[in-house]
Amino acid sequence: MDSFDRRIIEAVLQDARISLVDLANRVGLSRTPCQLRLKRLIDDGIILGFHASLNYKHLGMSHIAFVELKLSDTREPALREFKKAVRAVKEVEQCHLIAGPFDYLLKVRTENIDAYRATLAESISRLPYVSSTSTFVVMEAVKDDNYSAL
């Protein structure tokens, strides 16, 4: 991966709908080499897809909570069962296995605190092997994007 590839990645992170002509101009290549590089980045699994950025406030889904989870069993079969079950909870945007005083960190998005409480009680607390949870409610998102300079 060279500086052209990095510029292509940065450009599509900023605007995934950028035209090929504009992308080529922005990174300093002609259309065909730019198109070939973009295709290679996709084929090599570096660019996994193109996504819309949503304004969750306008969608009525602006409540975010981070949840620390401790499991009662952390052997591999239990972790597999937990991971399969947590993927099915639509309110869970992210789930990360953590090295530290708890096992998983979840990012949960709901309409409001009441909806979060219901999700916690009806879905998250009922996930396999969950022994305890701690919730941290987001008051303000200072930075919330997938973009970081390469």
XYZ file of N, CA and C in Angstrom:
450
model
N 0.852 -1.176 0.000
C 0.000 0.000 0.000
C 0.895 1.235 0.000
N 0.650 2.139 -0.920
C 1.469 3.333 -1.034
C 0.627 4.581 -0.743
N 1.198 5.745 -1.008
C 0.515 7.004 -0.672
C -0.748 7.197 -1.523
N -0.772 6.696 -2.755
C -1.991 6.803 -3.570
C -3.127 5.980 -2.950
N -2.800 4.765 -2.516
C -3.811 3.922 -1.871
C -4.346 4.592 -0.606
N -3.459 5.173 0.172
C -3.888 5.842 1.409
C -4.795 7.037 1.099
N -4.455 7.780 0.047
C -5.295 8.928 -0.342
C -6.655 8.461 -0.856
N -6.678 7.355 -1.575
C -7.959 6.803 -2.029
C -8.812 6.427 -0.826
N -8.221 5.747 0.135
C -8.960 5.339 1.341
C -9.480 6.560 2.088
N -8.632 7.552 2.284
C -9.065 8.765 2.989
C -10.204 9.453 2.252
N -10.129 9.496 0.928
C -11.177 10.166 0.143
C -12.509 9.431 0.242
N -12.503 8.101 0.158
C -13.779 7.377 0.239
C -14.310 7.333 1.670
N -13.433 7.457 2.662
C -13.915 7.583 4.039
C -14.667 8.900 4.233
N -14.185 9.944 3.604
C -14.838 11.249 3.710
C -16.121 11.311 2.898
N -16.127 10.639 1.728
C -17.301 10.671 0.853
C -17.340 9.386 0.041
N -18.087 8.397 0.509
C -18.152 7.106 -0.165
C -18.864 7.194 -1.513
N -19.586 8.299 -1.752
C -20.306 8.456 -3.014
C -19.521 9.273 -4.048
N -18.275 9.532 -3.762
C -17.462 10.327 -4.676
C -17.386 9.614 -6.035
N -17.492 10.382 -7.103
C -17.401 9.781 -8.443
C -15.969 9.352 -8.697
N -15.796 8.419 -9.588
C -14.463 7.938 -9.925
C -13.597 9.049 -10.499
N -14.195 9.911 -11.312
C -13.449 11.037 -11.886
C -12.966 11.973 -10.785
N -13.865 12.315 -9.848
C -13.474 13.197 -8.745
C -12.448 12.527 -7.835
N -12.599 11.229 -7.608
C -11.641 10.495 -6.788
C -10.259 10.518 -7.448
N -10.205 10.251 -8.733
C -8.930 10.271 -9.455
C -8.283 11.645 -9.376
N -9.084 12.695 -9.567
C -8.543 14.057 -9.471
C -8.035 14.356 -8.065
N -8.777 13.923 -7.068
C -8.384 14.219 -5.685
C -7.085 13.535 -5.299
N -6.862 12.315 -5.784
C -5.655 11.592 -5.384
C -4.490 11.775 -6.355
N -4.741 12.420 -7.496
C -3.662 12.711 -8.429
C -3.334 11.585 -9.394
N -4.357 10.823 -9.779
C -4.174 9.754 -10.759
C -5.160 9.950 -11.902
N -4.906 9.301 -13.025
C -5.919 9.285 -14.079
C -6.979 8.245 -13.698
N -8.091 8.265 -14.430
C -9.266 7.466 -14.064
C -8.966 5.964 -13.987
N -8.349 5.409 -15.002
C -8.136 3.953 -15.058
C -7.231 3.436 -13.943
N -6.064 4.024 -13.701
C -5.252 3.535 -12.581
C -5.958 3.693 -11.231
N -6.720 4.773 -11.082
C -7.458 4.977 -9.835
C -8.516 3.885 -9.668
N -9.231 3.584 -10.745
C -10.255 2.550 -10.706
C -9.644 1.181 -10.374
N -8.493 0.867 -10.964
C -7.824 -0.402 -10.691
C -7.366 -0.495 -9.239
N -6.848 0.614 -8.712
C -6.414 0.621 -7.311
C -7.598 0.460 -6.370
N -8.689 1.154 -6.662
C -9.890 1.041 -5.830
C -10.402 -0.400 -5.852
N -10.458 -0.998 -7.019
C -10.901 -2.391 -7.135
C -9.997 -3.321 -6.342
N -8.682 -3.105 -6.416
C -7.736 -3.938 -5.661
C -7.948 -3.777 -4.158
N -8.160 -2.551 -3.706
C -8.405 -2.314 -2.281
C -9.670 -3.041 -1.810
N -10.662 -3.103 -2.666
C -11.890 -3.832 -2.345
C -11.632 -5.340 -2.389
N -11.019 -5.807 -3.467
C -10.752 -7.244 -3.637
C -9.843 -7.800 -2.541
N -8.896 -6.981 -2.079
C -7.967 -7.414 -1.028
C -8.576 -7.338 0.368
N -9.825 -6.858 0.466
C -10.495 -6.792 1.764
C -10.063 -5.626 2.624
N -9.396 -4.642 2.038
C -9.015 -3.442 2.795
C -10.224 -2.529 2.922
N -10.932 -2.316 1.819
C -12.212 -1.601 1.858
C -13.290 -2.677 1.897
N -14.019 -2.729 2.990
C -14.997 -3.793 3.198
C -16.378 -3.449 2.668
N -16.661 -2.171 2.487
C -17.970 -1.774 1.999
C -18.117 -0.268 2.058
N -19.265 0.189 1.637
C -19.570 1.615 1.623
C -20.876 1.796 2.384
N -20.896 2.751 3.306
C -22.017 2.888 4.219
C -22.519 4.324 4.271
N -23.779 4.452 4.607
C -24.364 5.766 4.814
C -24.096 6.214 6.250
N -23.849 7.496 6.441
C -23.765 8.076 7.778
C -25.130 8.667 8.105
N -25.681 8.269 9.215
C -27.037 8.675 9.566
C -27.037 9.723 10.657
N -28.039 10.586 10.620
C -28.273 11.534 11.694
C -29.280 10.879 12.637
N -28.774 10.226 13.658
C -29.624 9.453 14.562
C -30.593 10.325 15.342
N -30.238 11.577 15.558
C -31.146 12.483 16.253
C -32.436 12.657 15.442
N -32.301 12.835 14.125
C -33.474 12.976 13.263
C -34.276 11.686 13.174
N -33.628 10.562 13.413
C -34.310 9.267 13.374
C -34.897 8.879 14.729
N -34.696 9.734 15.722
C -35.213 9.437 17.058
C -34.452 8.328 17.761
N -33.168 8.183 17.432
C -32.343 7.114 18.012
C -31.040 7.687 18.563
N -31.136 8.753 19.333
C -29.924 9.449 19.756
C -29.423 9.031 21.139
N -30.090 8.112 21.808
C -29.641 7.675 23.134
C -28.578 6.600 22.985
N -27.395 6.867 23.517
C -26.284 5.913 23.455
C -25.858 5.579 24.873
N -25.626 4.298 25.088
C -25.079 3.839 26.364
C -23.960 2.851 26.067
N -22.940 2.889 26.899
C -21.889 1.886 26.849
C -22.103 0.961 28.045
N -22.006 -0.329 27.787
C -22.305 -1.311 28.821
C -21.100 -2.223 29.011
N -20.613 -2.276 30.235
C -19.590 -3.246 30.590
C -20.302 -4.533 31.008
N -19.862 -5.650 30.459
C -20.458 -6.945 30.786
C -19.409 -7.862 31.388
N -19.790 -8.537 32.442
C -18.967 -9.621 32.979
C -19.729 -10.916 32.726
N -18.982 -11.928 32.308
C -19.579 -13.232 32.066
C -19.240 -14.193 33.205
N -20.123 -15.137 33.427
C -19.886 -16.145 34.458
C -18.965 -17.257 33.971
N -18.796 -17.364 32.665
C -17.954 -18.399 32.075
C -17.256 -17.794 30.861
N -15.948 -17.877 30.813
C -15.205 -17.307 29.680
C -14.436 -18.376 28.904
N -14.870 -19.625 29.047
C -14.272 -20.664 28.221
C -14.819 -20.534 26.801
N -14.086 -21.076 25.847
C -14.395 -20.864 24.431
C -15.828 -21.215 24.031
N -16.398 -22.333 24.467
C -17.794 -22.609 24.081
C -18.775 -21.540 24.589
N -18.551 -21.032 25.790
C -19.416 -19.978 26.338
C -19.255 -18.686 25.550
N -18.026 -18.340 25.185
C -17.794 -17.128 24.405
C -18.462 -17.224 23.038
N -18.390 -18.386 22.408
C -19.047 -18.570 21.105
C -20.558 -18.374 21.228
N -21.139 -18.950 22.260
C -22.582 -18.818 22.456
C -22.972 -17.371 22.734
N -22.188 -16.688 23.563
C -22.458 -15.280 23.860
C -22.374 -14.442 22.583
N -21.296 -14.613 21.808
C -21.097 -13.815 20.587
C -22.230 -14.021 19.588
N -22.666 -15.238 19.433
C -23.779 -15.513 18.514
C -25.043 -14.797 18.983
N -25.322 -14.839 20.267
C -26.536 -14.225 20.820
C -26.476 -12.700 20.766
N -25.324 -12.091 21.063
C -25.241 -10.630 21.096
C -25.374 -10.040 19.696
N -24.940 -10.782 18.690
C -25.088 -10.301 17.306
C -26.551 -10.149 16.910
N -27.441 -10.854 17.578
C -28.868 -10.809 17.254
C -29.608 -9.651 17.924
N -28.960 -8.938 18.832
C -29.612 -7.818 19.527
C -29.418 -6.568 18.674
N -30.496 -6.105 18.030
C -30.379 -5.018 17.052
C -29.914 -3.708 17.674
N -30.180 -3.490 18.933
C -29.774 -2.237 19.579
C -28.273 -2.181 19.856
N -27.601 -3.309 19.832
C -26.152 -3.349 20.078
C -25.442 -3.016 18.773
N -24.819 -1.836 18.730
C -24.079 -1.398 17.542
C -22.680 -1.988 17.490
N -22.061 -2.129 18.649
C -20.696 -2.642 18.719
C -20.563 -3.535 19.935
N -19.706 -4.533 19.811
C -19.402 -5.429 20.927
C -17.924 -5.781 20.841
N -17.197 -5.487 21.920
C -15.745 -5.694 21.927
C -15.343 -6.534 23.128
N -14.530 -7.566 22.887
C -13.916 -8.328 23.963
C -12.792 -7.468 24.526
N -12.766 -7.313 25.832
C -11.852 -6.374 26.489
C -10.901 -7.114 27.427
N -9.651 -6.691 27.448
C -8.703 -7.167 28.454
C -8.775 -6.187 29.613
N -9.267 -6.629 30.735
C -9.404 -5.733 31.880
C -10.358 -6.295 32.910
N -10.956 -5.432 33.723
C -11.791 -5.890 34.838
C -13.172 -6.408 34.427
N -13.538 -6.298 33.152
C -14.789 -6.867 32.653
C -14.480 -7.563 31.335
N -15.462 -8.242 30.780
C -15.198 -9.090 29.616
C -15.543 -8.435 28.284
N -16.695 -7.761 28.201
C -17.135 -7.151 26.944
C -17.593 -5.726 27.184
N -17.399 -4.902 26.159
C -17.912 -3.541 26.149
C -18.865 -3.426 24.966
N -20.104 -3.015 25.242
C -21.119 -2.864 24.203
C -21.441 -1.392 24.008
N -21.685 -1.020 22.757
C -22.256 0.287 22.441
C -23.699 0.013 22.048
N -24.632 0.606 22.789
C -26.047 0.332 22.607
C -26.758 1.628 22.233
N -27.563 1.591 21.154
C -28.292 2.773 20.702
C -29.790 2.491 20.767
N -30.518 3.400 21.435
C -31.973 3.290 21.550
C -32.600 4.671 21.392
N -33.935 4.707 21.466
C -34.655 5.972 21.324
C -34.467 6.870 22.548
N -34.501 6.265 23.735
C -34.458 7.042 24.982
C -34.075 6.116 26.133
N -34.027 6.659 27.328
C -33.601 5.881 28.494
C -34.585 4.755 28.806
N -35.883 4.983 28.577
C -36.861 3.926 28.828
C -36.644 2.751 27.880
N -36.395 3.048 26.620
C -36.129 1.980 25.648
C -34.832 1.266 25.988
N -33.834 2.017 26.461
C -32.585 1.385 26.865
C -32.832 0.442 28.039
N -33.579 0.908 29.026
C -33.856 0.079 30.206
C -34.534 -1.228 29.802
N -35.479 -1.139 28.856
C -36.157 -2.339 28.369
C -35.181 -3.262 27.636
N -34.309 -2.694 26.814
C -33.311 -3.492 26.099
C -32.367 -4.182 27.072
N -31.953 -3.453 28.098
C -31.073 -4.029 29.109
C -31.766 -5.199 29.808
N -33.003 -4.989 30.221
C -33.720 -6.022 30.967
C -34.124 -7.212 30.098
N -34.624 -6.929 28.916
C -35.202 -7.988 28.084
C -34.199 -8.671 27.166
N -33.112 -8.000 26.816
C -32.170 -8.585 25.850
C -30.768 -8.759 26.423
N -30.159 -7.678 26.852
C -28.747 -7.731 27.248
C -28.537 -8.592 28.489
N -29.332 -8.385 29.517
C -29.167 -9.158 30.755
C -29.495 -10.634 30.573
N -30.230 -10.950 29.523
C -30.607 -12.344 29.248
C -29.650 -13.047 28.293
N -28.618 -12.363 27.852
C -27.624 -13.004 26.995
C -26.939 -14.130 27.766
N -26.508 -15.178 27.067
C -25.874 -16.307 27.760
C -24.660 -15.888 28.576
N -24.622 -16.369 29.806
C -23.483 -16.227 30.716
C -23.263 -14.818 31.256
N -24.170 -13.881 31.025
C -24.011 -12.544 31.594
C -24.245 -12.627 33.095
N -23.245 -12.200 33.854
C -23.385 -12.227 35.313
C -23.593 -10.845 35.896
N -23.064 -9.806 35.224
C -23.291 -8.440 35.718
C -23.066 -7.447 34.582
N -23.680 -6.271 34.758
C -23.536 -5.186 33.785
C -23.323 -3.876 34.523
N -22.664 -2.960 33.868
C -22.551 -1.576 34.328
C -22.797 -0.689 33.123
N -23.645 0.324 33.294
C -24.036 1.182 32.184
C -23.455 2.572 32.346
N -22.996 3.138 31.232
C -22.509 4.506 31.162
C -23.268 5.193 30.039
N -24.088 6.180 30.394
C -24.918 6.879 29.410
C -24.131 8.037 28.815
N -24.170 8.153 27.495
C -23.468 9.228 26.791
C -24.264 10.518 26.933
N -23.592 11.568 27.371
C -24.225 12.884 27.475
C -23.977 13.711 26.227
N -22.811 13.529 25.609
C -22.473 14.255 24.388
C -21.434 13.457 23.619
N -21.649 13.299 22.323
C -20.658 12.647 21.459
C -19.744 13.734 20.901
N -18.524 13.776 21.356
C -17.557 14.786 20.933
C -16.955 14.409 19.589
N -16.678 13.121 19.397
C -16.170 12.606 18.122
C -16.761 11.224 17.946
N -17.429 11.031 16.811
C -18.090 9.749 16.569
C -18.090 9.458 15.081
N -16.965 8.949 14.593
C -16.888 8.603 13.181
C -15.864 7.494 12.997
N -15.825 6.965 11.797
C -14.889 5.895 11.474
C -13.628 6.432 10.817
N -13.564 7.726 10.615
C -12.445 8.303 9.887
C -11.273 8.591 10.818
N -10.119 8.129 10.411
C -8.888 8.547 11.065
C -7.813 8.575 9.998
N -7.017 9.588 10.041
C -5.980 9.761 9.009
C -5.025 8.580 9.023
N -4.645 8.164 7.851
C -3.720 7.006 7.736
C -2.292 7.471 7.797
